[in-house]
Structures are given as C-alpha cells and as structure tokens.
Amino acid sequence: MLEILSTLSKSSEPLQHAVIFLFNGAEENILQASHGFITQHEWAKSIRAFINLEAAGVGGKELVFQTGPENPWLVQAYVSAAEHPFASVVAQEIFQSGIIPADTDFRIYRDFGNIPGIDLAFIENGYIYHTKYDTSDRILTDSIQRAGDNILAVLKYLATSDKLAKSFEYRHGNVVFFDILGLFVLAYPARVGTIMNYIIAAIAFIYLSKKILQPKTKVNNMKKFFTAFGLTLLSWLSTLVTVLIVAVFISLIGRSLSWYSHFYVSMSLYGTAATAKLILVHTLAKKFYYKNMNDQYLGDVFFDASLMFWAIALTVLTQIGLCSAFICTLWVAFPLFTKLMIHKEFRQKGKNLFLFFHFHDVLKIVTLALAM
C-alpha cells in the first residue's frame, strides 16, 4: 500500500476519482477499525468501491476470493486491468458459506457501508500464518511484487473509470469467474451461466436416456446402469472415508495443518489416498462382479453412470443458484462432447471407442476433504 501510494503520488497521469488508503488496526478484535471508519468517518459516504487486502498465508498468488455484492463490472475491471489475474468464485462461495471460521473487513464495508468491492488474499504457506514462524524474512518478495503490479493496475483502472461515479447503476446480478490454469480469468454473468448449465444438463440427460431406454434391451441396460451408478457412489463414499481417516491420523500426530504449507503437499497426502482407494474399489468390482464383461462396454457403462451423477449435480447446484456449478458444467460438457465427437468419427470407420475420465472424481473428494 505504501509503495502504491508513493507511485501514484509521483505519477503525472491524472485520476478522475480520489483514492483513500486505509490502514486498519483491531482486525482481530471484531473488525473494529473498519467498522468505525465506514460508520463514522466523514469520507465514508463518498466511497463508491474498495479493494481489500488480506492474507491467509505468506506468499504465492494473491487470490480474489470475494467480490460484489452484485457488481459484475468490478470483476470485469479486475480481469481487464490486472497483469496476473487469479480469482475463483468457488473460493467466494466457500468462504461466504461459513465453513471457514474467518472474517475480513470486506464484510464490514459490504454490510455496513453497502459498498461493492474486491477481496484479495495471499494463500500460500498458511501453515506458519499467525504463528511464531510468521516473520518478515519468510515473506516472498516476488509475491509482493506480483500483488503490487495487480493492485496498482486495477486501482488506476478504477480511478479513471466512468462507471465508478455511478456504481450503483451497474448493480445487477452475480458473475461466474474462475482462472484457466493460472493463465487468465474467465468471467461471465451468472444468468448466462444458468442458461448454459441447463442446456448442457439437458443434452446429457437426452444422451443417457437414448442409450439406456432402448426398447429391446431396456431392462438389462437399466440394471447394469444403476448397478454401475451405485458402485460409483460407493467408491466415492469409501474414498471420502479414507481421506477423513488420513486427516484424523494427521491430527492425532500433531500435524493437523501440515497440508496447508503448500498445495502439492495436500495433493500428495490426500490425493494419493483418494486415488488408491478409487482404484481398489473398481479393481475389486471388476474382479468379483464384472468377471466376464467386455472392458470397453464396462468403461462405457461407468462413464454413463458418472455422467449421470454430475448432470444431476449440475442441475441441483444451478437450481440452488450457486455460481460454483460451473465445475459440474466442465465435468459434464468436455467428456460428453469429446465422446460424442470421437464416437461419430469412429462409427463412420466401423469402429467404436470410448473415453472415460475419473480424475475429476479424485479432485472432488480431495476438495471436499480440504473444505471440511
């Protein structure tokens, strides 16, 4: 904040709007400083938007984990201006659900000031955060530089924006936003996402009903499909139990947050256990229940069972109104469309091929475990 303040003060570029730098104290004491400013200070009523800087770690990429409320133009401003954007609506909905026992000044500005904003936080190496090891020498200078580049660019964008003066006129609906492999952020209105989600779910249900409800083999197909569906759910449930057992064991040996040091530690610790359990359940099912079934047909049945689950999840999450439903959209759309295209191509050559993706199942289990 001091470096950005210094840079702006020396810049010859004119700003259309004033910028207030607020250095808060008493954050851990029920966010008193931010509450006092936004409810009592004479400048508070002139504020149209804010950028809140947080930390849940000591480095890495700063993540946009809260936006709004209902100001999609702010997300678009961040996506357009930030040099290294990194954001996720999943993080926003998880944080605002109350699963994570934490709070930030963002809520104070939003609820008491009725002001839209962006909430960013460092999330890497949270294992030492707020401990005696949380010292200045462990702060990564490249992370500070990255955050400075992003915030300065977004701040200049907002301070020269015509929308900022009439921000309340652009308050309509939520926005779905997520990064693509850390390269860029994709953002679109939630209402567009809702339409797209329902269309993709409908295509999946039409595809499944056409395959399962064939007149000559209807009963047999339904029996095999629902058996595979049940085994798939059983594999996920047993995998979740396994991951939770690992979590309990880690807690008992006094390393309950060891996975929080780096992302690859959590993936190695819980991802390995989840993958091994999934493989074990499906291997046992194939050995004792599907002894003489063709591997290609077996993969096709389990693909359909998994597709059905995610299509149902996509429909339910969209109906609830969660923007995070885009994850199910990806897990339904890409496997299904790839399968349809490849099946059409090979059918013309008199061959048949299927694609079966289970990696997203592992990620789902690990995500649930880490959130808990």
Short mmCIF file of N, CA and C in Angstrom, two decimals, residues 160-335:
data_model
loop_
_atom_site.label_atom_id
_atom_site.label_comp_id
_atom_site.label_asym_id
_atom_site.label_seq_id
_atom_site.Cartn_x
_atom_site.Cartn_y
_atom_site.Cartn_z
N THR A 160 -9.90 5.88 -12.98
CA THR A 160 -10.15 6.60 -14.24
C THR A 160 -11.41 6.09 -14.93
N SER A 161 -12.22 5.32 -14.21
CA SER A 161 -13.41 4.71 -14.80
C SER A 161 -14.64 5.61 -14.64
N ASP A 162 -15.43 5.71 -15.70
CA ASP A 162 -16.68 6.47 -15.63
C ASP A 162 -17.74 5.74 -14.81
N LYS A 163 -17.63 4.41 -14.74
CA LYS A 163 -18.63 3.62 -14.01
C LYS A 163 -18.54 3.83 -12.50
N LEU A 164 -17.34 4.19 -12.02
CA LEU A 164 -17.16 4.32 -10.58
C LEU A 164 -18.04 5.42 -9.99
N ALA A 165 -18.24 6.50 -10.72
CA ALA A 165 -19.04 7.61 -10.21
C ALA A 165 -20.50 7.22 -10.03
N LYS A 166 -20.98 6.27 -10.85
CA LYS A 166 -22.38 5.83 -10.77
C LYS A 166 -22.43 4.32 -10.59
N SER A 167 -21.65 3.81 -9.65
CA SER A 167 -21.51 2.36 -9.49
C SER A 167 -22.82 1.67 -9.19
N PHE A 168 -23.72 2.35 -8.49
CA PHE A 168 -24.98 1.72 -8.11
C PHE A 168 -25.89 1.46 -9.32
N GLU A 169 -25.66 2.18 -10.40
CA GLU A 169 -26.45 1.95 -11.61
C GLU A 169 -26.07 0.65 -12.31
N TYR A 170 -24.90 0.12 -11.98
CA TYR A 170 -24.41 -1.10 -12.63
C TYR A 170 -24.54 -2.31 -11.72
N ARG A 171 -25.38 -2.17 -10.72
CA ARG A 171 -25.55 -3.25 -9.74
C ARG A 171 -26.65 -4.19 -10.22
N HIS A 172 -26.29 -5.26 -10.84
CA HIS A 172 -27.29 -6.21 -11.33
C HIS A 172 -26.67 -7.61 -11.42
N GLY A 173 -27.20 -8.51 -10.62
CA GLY A 173 -26.83 -9.92 -10.72
C GLY A 173 -25.42 -10.24 -10.29
N ASN A 174 -25.16 -11.55 -10.22
CA ASN A 174 -23.84 -12.05 -9.86
C ASN A 174 -23.05 -12.43 -11.10
N VAL A 175 -21.82 -12.81 -10.88
CA VAL A 175 -20.96 -13.17 -12.00
C VAL A 175 -20.20 -14.45 -11.67
N VAL A 176 -20.02 -15.30 -12.66
CA VAL A 176 -19.21 -16.51 -12.53
C VAL A 176 -17.80 -16.16 -12.99
N PHE A 177 -16.80 -16.45 -12.18
CA PHE A 177 -15.42 -16.15 -12.57
C PHE A 177 -14.48 -17.24 -12.05
N PHE A 178 -13.51 -17.59 -12.86
CA PHE A 178 -12.52 -18.59 -12.47
C PHE A 178 -11.33 -18.48 -13.42
N ASP A 179 -10.16 -18.86 -12.91
CA ASP A 179 -8.95 -18.78 -13.73
C ASP A 179 -8.77 -20.07 -14.53
N ILE A 180 -8.14 -19.95 -15.66
CA ILE A 180 -7.83 -21.09 -16.53
C ILE A 180 -6.35 -21.39 -16.40
N LEU A 181 -6.03 -22.42 -15.59
CA LEU A 181 -4.64 -22.87 -15.39
C LEU A 181 -3.71 -21.74 -14.97
N GLY A 182 -4.25 -20.74 -14.30
CA GLY A 182 -3.43 -19.64 -13.84
C GLY A 182 -2.98 -18.69 -14.93
N LEU A 183 -3.51 -18.88 -16.16
CA LEU A 183 -3.09 -18.05 -17.28
C LEU A 183 -3.96 -16.81 -17.44
N PHE A 184 -5.25 -16.97 -17.30
CA PHE A 184 -6.17 -15.84 -17.40
C PHE A 184 -7.45 -16.20 -16.66
N VAL A 185 -8.29 -15.20 -16.43
CA VAL A 185 -9.55 -15.40 -15.71
C VAL A 185 -10.71 -15.26 -16.69
N LEU A 186 -11.63 -16.20 -16.62
CA LEU A 186 -12.83 -16.16 -17.44
C LEU A 186 -13.99 -15.69 -16.55
N ALA A 187 -14.75 -14.72 -17.01
CA ALA A 187 -15.87 -14.18 -16.23
C ALA A 187 -17.06 -13.94 -17.14
N TYR A 188 -18.24 -14.31 -16.66
CA TYR A 188 -19.47 -14.07 -17.43
C TYR A 188 -20.64 -13.98 -16.45
N PRO A 189 -21.74 -13.30 -16.83
CA PRO A 189 -22.88 -13.12 -15.93
C PRO A 189 -23.47 -14.46 -15.49
N ALA A 190 -23.94 -14.50 -14.24
CA ALA A 190 -24.50 -15.74 -13.70
C ALA A 190 -25.73 -16.19 -14.48
N ARG A 191 -26.51 -15.24 -15.00
CA ARG A 191 -27.71 -15.61 -15.76
C ARG A 191 -27.34 -16.34 -17.06
N VAL A 192 -26.22 -15.95 -17.65
CA VAL A 192 -25.73 -16.67 -18.84
C VAL A 192 -25.28 -18.07 -18.45
N GLY A 193 -24.61 -18.17 -17.29
CA GLY A 193 -24.18 -19.47 -16.80
C GLY A 193 -25.36 -20.39 -16.51
N THR A 194 -26.45 -19.83 -15.97
CA THR A 194 -27.63 -20.64 -15.67
C THR A 194 -28.22 -21.25 -16.94
N ILE A 195 -28.36 -20.45 -17.97
CA ILE A 195 -28.89 -20.95 -19.25
C ILE A 195 -27.98 -22.03 -19.82
N MET A 196 -26.68 -21.75 -19.81
CA MET A 196 -25.71 -22.71 -20.35
C MET A 196 -25.71 -24.01 -19.55
N ASN A 197 -25.82 -23.92 -18.24
CA ASN A 197 -25.83 -25.12 -17.39
C ASN A 197 -27.02 -26.01 -17.70
N TYR A 198 -28.20 -25.39 -17.81
CA TYR A 198 -29.41 -26.18 -18.08
C TYR A 198 -29.35 -26.83 -19.47
N ILE A 199 -28.80 -26.13 -20.44
CA ILE A 199 -28.69 -26.69 -21.79
C ILE A 199 -27.78 -27.90 -21.80
N ILE A 200 -26.61 -27.78 -21.13
CA ILE A 200 -25.65 -28.88 -21.09
C ILE A 200 -26.22 -30.06 -20.32
N ALA A 201 -26.91 -29.80 -19.21
CA ALA A 201 -27.54 -30.88 -18.45
C ALA A 201 -28.60 -31.58 -19.28
N ALA A 202 -29.38 -30.82 -20.04
CA ALA A 202 -30.43 -31.40 -20.89
C ALA A 202 -29.82 -32.30 -21.96
N ILE A 203 -28.72 -31.86 -22.57
CA ILE A 203 -28.04 -32.67 -23.58
C ILE A 203 -27.56 -33.99 -22.98
N ALA A 204 -27.01 -33.90 -21.75
CA ALA A 204 -26.53 -35.11 -21.08
C ALA A 204 -27.67 -36.08 -20.79
N PHE A 205 -28.80 -35.56 -20.31
CA PHE A 205 -29.94 -36.43 -19.99
C PHE A 205 -30.53 -37.06 -21.27
N ILE A 206 -30.56 -36.30 -22.36
CA ILE A 206 -31.05 -36.85 -23.64
C ILE A 206 -30.14 -37.97 -24.12
N TYR A 207 -28.84 -37.72 -24.02
CA TYR A 207 -27.86 -38.74 -24.43
C TYR A 207 -28.03 -40.01 -23.60
N LEU A 208 -28.16 -39.87 -22.28
CA LEU A 208 -28.28 -41.04 -21.41
C LEU A 208 -29.60 -41.78 -21.62
N SER A 209 -30.68 -41.04 -21.77
CA SER A 209 -31.98 -41.70 -21.97
C SER A 209 -32.01 -42.44 -23.30
N LYS A 210 -31.38 -41.90 -24.30
CA LYS A 210 -31.34 -42.56 -25.61
C LYS A 210 -30.56 -43.87 -25.54
N LYS A 211 -29.52 -43.90 -24.71
CA LYS A 211 -28.71 -45.12 -24.58
C LYS A 211 -29.37 -46.16 -23.69
N ILE A 212 -29.93 -45.70 -22.57
CA ILE A 212 -30.43 -46.64 -21.57
C ILE A 212 -31.80 -47.19 -21.94
N LEU A 213 -32.67 -46.33 -22.49
CA LEU A 213 -34.06 -46.72 -22.72
C LEU A 213 -34.30 -47.28 -24.12
N GLN A 214 -33.36 -48.04 -24.63
CA GLN A 214 -33.57 -48.72 -25.90
C GLN A 214 -34.60 -49.84 -25.71
N PRO A 215 -35.62 -49.93 -26.57
CA PRO A 215 -36.74 -50.87 -26.37
C PRO A 215 -36.33 -52.33 -26.14
N LYS A 216 -35.39 -52.83 -26.93
CA LYS A 216 -35.06 -54.25 -26.87
C LYS A 216 -34.26 -54.63 -25.63
N THR A 217 -33.45 -53.71 -25.14
CA THR A 217 -32.55 -54.03 -24.02
C THR A 217 -32.78 -53.08 -22.84
N LYS A 218 -33.96 -52.52 -22.73
CA LYS A 218 -34.25 -51.50 -21.73
C LYS A 218 -34.00 -52.00 -20.30
N VAL A 219 -34.57 -53.16 -19.95
CA VAL A 219 -34.45 -53.67 -18.59
C VAL A 219 -33.01 -54.01 -18.25
N ASN A 220 -32.33 -54.67 -19.16
CA ASN A 220 -30.93 -55.06 -18.94
C ASN A 220 -30.03 -53.83 -18.83
N ASN A 221 -30.27 -52.85 -19.69
CA ASN A 221 -29.45 -51.63 -19.65
C ASN A 221 -29.65 -50.87 -18.34
N MET A 222 -30.89 -50.76 -17.90
CA MET A 222 -31.16 -50.04 -16.67
C MET A 222 -30.54 -50.74 -15.46
N LYS A 223 -30.59 -52.07 -15.45
CA LYS A 223 -30.00 -52.82 -14.35
C LYS A 223 -28.50 -52.59 -14.28
N LYS A 224 -27.83 -52.69 -15.41
CA LYS A 224 -26.37 -52.50 -15.43
C LYS A 224 -26.00 -51.05 -15.13
N PHE A 225 -26.83 -50.11 -15.62
CA PHE A 225 -26.54 -48.70 -15.39
C PHE A 225 -26.64 -48.34 -13.92
N PHE A 226 -27.74 -48.73 -13.27
CA PHE A 226 -27.93 -48.38 -11.87
C PHE A 226 -26.98 -49.15 -10.95
N THR A 227 -26.54 -50.33 -11.35
CA THR A 227 -25.51 -51.04 -10.60
C THR A 227 -24.20 -50.26 -10.64
N ALA A 228 -23.84 -49.81 -11.85
CA ALA A 228 -22.62 -49.01 -12.00
C ALA A 228 -22.75 -47.68 -11.25
N PHE A 229 -23.95 -47.09 -11.27
CA PHE A 229 -24.18 -45.83 -10.56
C PHE A 229 -23.99 -46.03 -9.06
N GLY A 230 -24.53 -47.14 -8.52
CA GLY A 230 -24.37 -47.44 -7.11
C GLY A 230 -22.93 -47.69 -6.72
N LEU A 231 -22.20 -48.44 -7.56
CA LEU A 231 -20.78 -48.72 -7.29
C LEU A 231 -19.95 -47.44 -7.36
N THR A 232 -20.32 -46.54 -8.26
CA THR A 232 -19.61 -45.27 -8.35
C THR A 232 -19.79 -44.45 -7.08
N LEU A 233 -21.03 -44.37 -6.60
CA LEU A 233 -21.28 -43.65 -5.35
C LEU A 233 -20.57 -44.31 -4.18
N LEU A 234 -20.56 -45.66 -4.17
CA LEU A 234 -19.86 -46.39 -3.10
C LEU A 234 -18.37 -46.09 -3.12
N SER A 235 -17.79 -46.02 -4.32
CA SER A 235 -16.36 -45.74 -4.42
C SER A 235 -16.04 -44.35 -3.91
N TRP A 236 -16.89 -43.37 -4.22
CA TRP A 236 -16.66 -42.00 -3.75
C TRP A 236 -16.83 -41.91 -2.24
N LEU A 237 -17.84 -42.58 -1.72
CA LEU A 237 -18.08 -42.55 -0.28
C LEU A 237 -16.92 -43.19 0.48
N SER A 238 -16.48 -44.35 0.00
CA SER A 238 -15.35 -45.02 0.67
C SER A 238 -14.07 -44.21 0.54
N THR A 239 -13.92 -43.52 -0.58
CA THR A 239 -12.75 -42.67 -0.77
C THR A 239 -12.78 -41.49 0.20
N LEU A 240 -13.95 -40.90 0.38
CA LEU A 240 -14.08 -39.80 1.33
C LEU A 240 -13.77 -40.26 2.75
N VAL A 241 -14.26 -41.45 3.11
CA VAL A 241 -13.97 -42.00 4.44
C VAL A 241 -12.47 -42.21 4.62
N THR A 242 -11.82 -42.72 3.58
CA THR A 242 -10.37 -42.95 3.64
C THR A 242 -9.61 -41.65 3.84
N VAL A 243 -10.00 -40.61 3.10
CA VAL A 243 -9.33 -39.32 3.23
C VAL A 243 -9.54 -38.74 4.63
N LEU A 244 -10.75 -38.90 5.17
CA LEU A 244 -11.03 -38.41 6.52
C LEU A 244 -10.22 -39.17 7.57
N ILE A 245 -10.01 -40.48 7.35
CA ILE A 245 -9.18 -41.28 8.26
C ILE A 245 -7.75 -40.75 8.25
N VAL A 246 -7.25 -40.44 7.05
CA VAL A 246 -5.91 -39.86 6.95
C VAL A 246 -5.85 -38.52 7.69
N ALA A 247 -6.92 -37.70 7.54
CA ALA A 247 -6.97 -36.40 8.21
C ALA A 247 -6.96 -36.55 9.72
N VAL A 248 -7.71 -37.53 10.23
CA VAL A 248 -7.75 -37.79 11.67
C VAL A 248 -6.37 -38.23 12.17
N PHE A 249 -5.73 -39.11 11.40
CA PHE A 249 -4.40 -39.59 11.77
C PHE A 249 -3.40 -38.44 11.83
N ILE A 250 -3.46 -37.56 10.82
CA ILE A 250 -2.55 -36.41 10.79
C ILE A 250 -2.79 -35.51 11.99
N SER A 251 -4.06 -35.37 12.39
CA SER A 251 -4.39 -34.55 13.55
C SER A 251 -3.86 -35.18 14.84
N LEU A 252 -3.97 -36.51 14.95
CA LEU A 252 -3.55 -37.21 16.16
C LEU A 252 -2.05 -37.12 16.39
N ILE A 253 -1.29 -37.03 15.31
CA ILE A 253 0.17 -36.94 15.47
C ILE A 253 0.63 -35.48 15.54
N GLY A 254 -0.34 -34.55 15.65
CA GLY A 254 0.01 -33.15 15.85
C GLY A 254 0.38 -32.39 14.61
N ARG A 255 -0.03 -32.87 13.43
CA ARG A 255 0.29 -32.20 12.16
C ARG A 255 -0.98 -31.85 11.39
N SER A 256 -1.97 -31.35 12.11
CA SER A 256 -3.30 -31.16 11.52
C SER A 256 -3.32 -30.20 10.33
N LEU A 257 -2.41 -29.24 10.29
CA LEU A 257 -2.40 -28.27 9.19
C LEU A 257 -1.15 -28.40 8.31
N SER A 258 -0.49 -29.55 8.37
CA SER A 258 0.73 -29.72 7.58
C SER A 258 0.46 -29.61 6.09
N TRP A 259 -0.75 -30.03 5.66
CA TRP A 259 -1.10 -29.94 4.25
C TRP A 259 -1.25 -28.49 3.78
N TYR A 260 -1.35 -27.56 4.74
CA TYR A 260 -1.60 -26.16 4.41
C TYR A 260 -0.32 -25.42 4.06
N SER A 261 0.82 -26.08 4.14
CA SER A 261 2.07 -25.39 3.85
C SER A 261 2.20 -25.09 2.36
N HIS A 262 1.91 -26.08 1.53
CA HIS A 262 1.96 -25.89 0.08
C HIS A 262 0.90 -26.76 -0.57
N PHE A 263 0.42 -26.34 -1.73
CA PHE A 263 -0.65 -27.06 -2.41
C PHE A 263 -0.24 -28.50 -2.74
N TYR A 264 1.01 -28.68 -3.19
CA TYR A 264 1.43 -30.02 -3.60
C TYR A 264 1.47 -31.00 -2.42
N VAL A 265 1.63 -30.47 -1.21
CA VAL A 265 1.61 -31.35 -0.03
C VAL A 265 0.21 -31.93 0.17
N SER A 266 -0.82 -31.10 0.03
CA SER A 266 -2.19 -31.59 0.19
C SER A 266 -2.54 -32.60 -0.89
N MET A 267 -2.10 -32.33 -2.12
CA MET A 267 -2.39 -33.27 -3.21
C MET A 267 -1.66 -34.59 -3.02
N SER A 268 -0.42 -34.53 -2.54
CA SER A 268 0.35 -35.75 -2.31
C SER A 268 -0.23 -36.56 -1.16
N LEU A 269 -0.64 -35.87 -0.12
CA LEU A 269 -1.13 -36.53 1.08
C LEU A 269 -2.51 -37.12 0.89
N TYR A 270 -3.46 -36.28 0.48
CA TYR A 270 -4.84 -36.73 0.34
C TYR A 270 -5.16 -37.26 -1.06
N GLY A 271 -4.54 -36.69 -2.07
CA GLY A 271 -4.78 -37.16 -3.43
C GLY A 271 -4.33 -38.59 -3.65
N THR A 272 -3.19 -38.94 -3.07
CA THR A 272 -2.68 -40.31 -3.20
C THR A 272 -3.63 -41.30 -2.54
N ALA A 273 -4.09 -40.96 -1.34
CA ALA A 273 -5.03 -41.85 -0.64
C ALA A 273 -6.33 -41.99 -1.40
N ALA A 274 -6.84 -40.89 -1.95
CA ALA A 274 -8.09 -40.92 -2.70
C ALA A 274 -7.96 -41.75 -3.98
N THR A 275 -6.87 -41.55 -4.70
CA THR A 275 -6.65 -42.30 -5.94
C THR A 275 -6.52 -43.79 -5.67
N ALA A 276 -5.74 -44.15 -4.65
CA ALA A 276 -5.55 -45.56 -4.31
C ALA A 276 -6.87 -46.23 -3.94
N LYS A 277 -7.71 -45.54 -3.19
CA LYS A 277 -8.99 -46.12 -2.77
C LYS A 277 -9.92 -46.30 -3.96
N LEU A 278 -9.97 -45.32 -4.86
CA LEU A 278 -10.81 -45.44 -6.05
C LEU A 278 -10.38 -46.63 -6.90
N ILE A 279 -9.09 -46.76 -7.10
CA ILE A 279 -8.57 -47.87 -7.91
C ILE A 279 -8.89 -49.20 -7.25
N LEU A 280 -8.75 -49.26 -5.93
CA LEU A 280 -9.01 -50.50 -5.20
C LEU A 280 -10.47 -50.94 -5.35
N VAL A 281 -11.41 -50.01 -5.15
CA VAL A 281 -12.84 -50.34 -5.22
C VAL A 281 -13.20 -50.83 -6.62
N HIS A 282 -12.74 -50.13 -7.64
CA HIS A 282 -13.09 -50.52 -9.01
C HIS A 282 -12.39 -51.82 -9.43
N THR A 283 -11.19 -52.03 -8.91
CA THR A 283 -10.49 -53.29 -9.21
C THR A 283 -11.23 -54.48 -8.59
N LEU A 284 -11.67 -54.34 -7.35
CA LEU A 284 -12.43 -55.41 -6.69
C LEU A 284 -13.76 -55.66 -7.39
N ALA A 285 -14.42 -54.57 -7.81
CA ALA A 285 -15.70 -54.72 -8.51
C ALA A 285 -15.53 -55.46 -9.83
N LYS A 286 -14.47 -55.16 -10.54
CA LYS A 286 -14.22 -55.84 -11.81
C LYS A 286 -13.85 -57.30 -11.61
N LYS A 287 -13.11 -57.58 -10.55
CA LYS A 287 -12.64 -58.95 -10.32
C LYS A 287 -13.75 -59.87 -9.84
N PHE A 288 -14.64 -59.38 -8.98
CA PHE A 288 -15.64 -60.27 -8.38
C PHE A 288 -17.05 -60.10 -8.95
N TYR A 289 -17.34 -58.94 -9.56
CA TYR A 289 -18.70 -58.74 -10.06
C TYR A 289 -18.76 -58.70 -11.59
N TYR A 290 -17.76 -58.11 -12.20
CA TYR A 290 -17.75 -57.99 -13.67
C TYR A 290 -16.66 -58.89 -14.26
N LYS A 291 -16.70 -60.15 -13.93
CA LYS A 291 -15.63 -61.07 -14.34
C LYS A 291 -15.52 -61.19 -15.86
N ASN A 292 -16.66 -61.41 -16.51
CA ASN A 292 -16.63 -61.74 -17.94
C ASN A 292 -17.13 -60.61 -18.83
N MET A 293 -17.21 -59.42 -18.29
CA MET A 293 -17.73 -58.30 -19.09
C MET A 293 -16.62 -57.67 -19.91
N ASN A 294 -16.95 -57.31 -21.13
CA ASN A 294 -16.01 -56.65 -22.02
C ASN A 294 -15.53 -55.33 -21.42
N ASP A 295 -14.21 -55.09 -21.45
CA ASP A 295 -13.64 -53.89 -20.83
C ASP A 295 -14.19 -52.61 -21.45
N GLN A 296 -14.37 -52.63 -22.75
CA GLN A 296 -14.87 -51.44 -23.44
C GLN A 296 -16.30 -51.13 -23.01
N TYR A 297 -17.13 -52.17 -22.95
CA TYR A 297 -18.52 -51.98 -22.53
C TYR A 297 -18.58 -51.55 -21.06
N LEU A 298 -17.71 -52.13 -20.25
CA LEU A 298 -17.67 -51.80 -18.82
C LEU A 298 -17.30 -50.32 -18.63
N GLY A 299 -16.31 -49.86 -19.36
CA GLY A 299 -15.92 -48.45 -19.28
C GLY A 299 -17.04 -47.53 -19.73
N ASP A 300 -17.79 -47.97 -20.76
CA ASP A 300 -18.89 -47.19 -21.27
C ASP A 300 -20.01 -47.05 -20.22
N VAL A 301 -20.31 -48.13 -19.53
CA VAL A 301 -21.36 -48.12 -18.50
C VAL A 301 -20.97 -47.18 -17.36
N PHE A 302 -19.73 -47.27 -16.90
CA PHE A 302 -19.30 -46.43 -15.78
C PHE A 302 -19.15 -44.97 -16.21
N PHE A 303 -18.82 -44.74 -17.46
CA PHE A 303 -18.80 -43.37 -17.97
C PHE A 303 -20.20 -42.77 -17.87
N ASP A 304 -21.20 -43.54 -18.30
CA ASP A 304 -22.59 -43.06 -18.25
C ASP A 304 -23.06 -42.83 -16.82
N ALA A 305 -22.66 -43.71 -15.91
CA ALA A 305 -23.05 -43.56 -14.50
C ALA A 305 -22.46 -42.30 -13.90
N SER A 306 -21.18 -42.05 -14.17
CA SER A 306 -20.52 -40.85 -13.68
C SER A 306 -21.13 -39.60 -14.30
N LEU A 307 -21.44 -39.69 -15.60
CA LEU A 307 -22.04 -38.57 -16.30
C LEU A 307 -23.41 -38.22 -15.70
N MET A 308 -24.18 -39.25 -15.36
CA MET A 308 -25.49 -39.03 -14.76
C MET A 308 -25.37 -38.29 -13.42
N PHE A 309 -24.41 -38.72 -12.61
CA PHE A 309 -24.23 -38.08 -11.30
C PHE A 309 -23.92 -36.60 -11.46
N TRP A 310 -22.97 -36.26 -12.34
CA TRP A 310 -22.58 -34.86 -12.48
C TRP A 310 -23.64 -34.04 -13.18
N ALA A 311 -24.43 -34.66 -14.05
CA ALA A 311 -25.54 -33.94 -14.68
C ALA A 311 -26.61 -33.60 -13.64
N ILE A 312 -26.88 -34.53 -12.73
CA ILE A 312 -27.82 -34.27 -11.64
C ILE A 312 -27.27 -33.18 -10.72
N ALA A 313 -25.98 -33.29 -10.37
CA ALA A 313 -25.35 -32.27 -9.51
C ALA A 313 -25.38 -30.90 -10.18
N LEU A 314 -25.14 -30.87 -11.48
CA LEU A 314 -25.18 -29.60 -12.23
C LEU A 314 -26.57 -28.97 -12.16
N THR A 315 -27.60 -29.79 -12.33
CA THR A 315 -28.97 -29.28 -12.29
C THR A 315 -29.33 -28.75 -10.90
N VAL A 316 -28.97 -29.51 -9.87
CA VAL A 316 -29.31 -29.13 -8.50
C VAL A 316 -28.58 -27.85 -8.09
N LEU A 317 -27.27 -27.78 -8.34
CA LEU A 317 -26.49 -26.60 -7.95
C LEU A 317 -26.95 -25.36 -8.70
N THR A 318 -27.32 -25.53 -9.97
CA THR A 318 -27.81 -24.39 -10.75
C THR A 318 -29.15 -23.92 -10.20
N GLN A 319 -30.01 -24.88 -9.85
CA GLN A 319 -31.31 -24.54 -9.29
C GLN A 319 -31.17 -23.79 -7.96
N ILE A 320 -30.20 -24.20 -7.16
CA ILE A 320 -29.95 -23.53 -5.88
C ILE A 320 -29.44 -22.11 -6.10
N GLY A 321 -28.75 -21.91 -7.21
CA GLY A 321 -28.24 -20.58 -7.53
C GLY A 321 -26.76 -20.41 -7.26
N LEU A 322 -26.03 -21.51 -7.13
CA LEU A 322 -24.59 -21.44 -6.87
C LEU A 322 -23.82 -21.23 -8.17
N CYS A 323 -22.97 -20.23 -8.18
CA CYS A 323 -22.13 -19.98 -9.36
C CYS A 323 -21.08 -21.08 -9.53
N SER A 324 -20.75 -21.77 -8.44
CA SER A 324 -19.75 -22.85 -8.49
C SER A 324 -20.21 -24.03 -9.34
N ALA A 325 -21.46 -24.02 -9.79
CA ALA A 325 -21.96 -25.09 -10.66
C ALA A 325 -21.16 -25.20 -11.94
N PHE A 326 -20.37 -24.16 -12.27
CA PHE A 326 -19.57 -24.22 -13.49
C PHE A 326 -18.61 -25.41 -13.48
N ILE A 327 -18.20 -25.85 -12.28
CA ILE A 327 -17.30 -27.01 -12.19
C ILE A 327 -17.99 -28.25 -12.76
N CYS A 328 -19.24 -28.46 -12.37
CA CYS A 328 -20.00 -29.59 -12.92
C CYS A 328 -20.22 -29.42 -14.41
N THR A 329 -20.37 -28.19 -14.86
CA THR A 329 -20.52 -27.93 -16.29
C THR A 329 -19.31 -28.44 -17.06
N LEU A 330 -18.12 -28.16 -16.54
CA LEU A 330 -16.89 -28.63 -17.19
C LEU A 330 -16.80 -30.15 -17.17
N TRP A 331 -17.17 -30.76 -16.03
CA TRP A 331 -17.07 -32.21 -15.88
C TRP A 331 -18.12 -32.95 -16.69
N VAL A 332 -19.18 -32.25 -17.11
CA VAL A 332 -20.19 -32.88 -17.96
C VAL A 332 -19.90 -32.58 -19.43
N ALA A 333 -19.65 -31.32 -19.75
CA ALA A 333 -19.55 -30.90 -21.15
C ALA A 333 -18.36 -31.51 -21.89
N PHE A 334 -17.16 -31.36 -21.34
CA PHE A 334 -15.98 -31.79 -22.07
C PHE A 334 -15.91 -33.30 -22.29
N PRO A 335 -16.12 -34.13 -21.26
CA PRO A 335 -16.13 -35.58 -21.51
C PRO A 335 -17.24 -36.01 -22.48
#
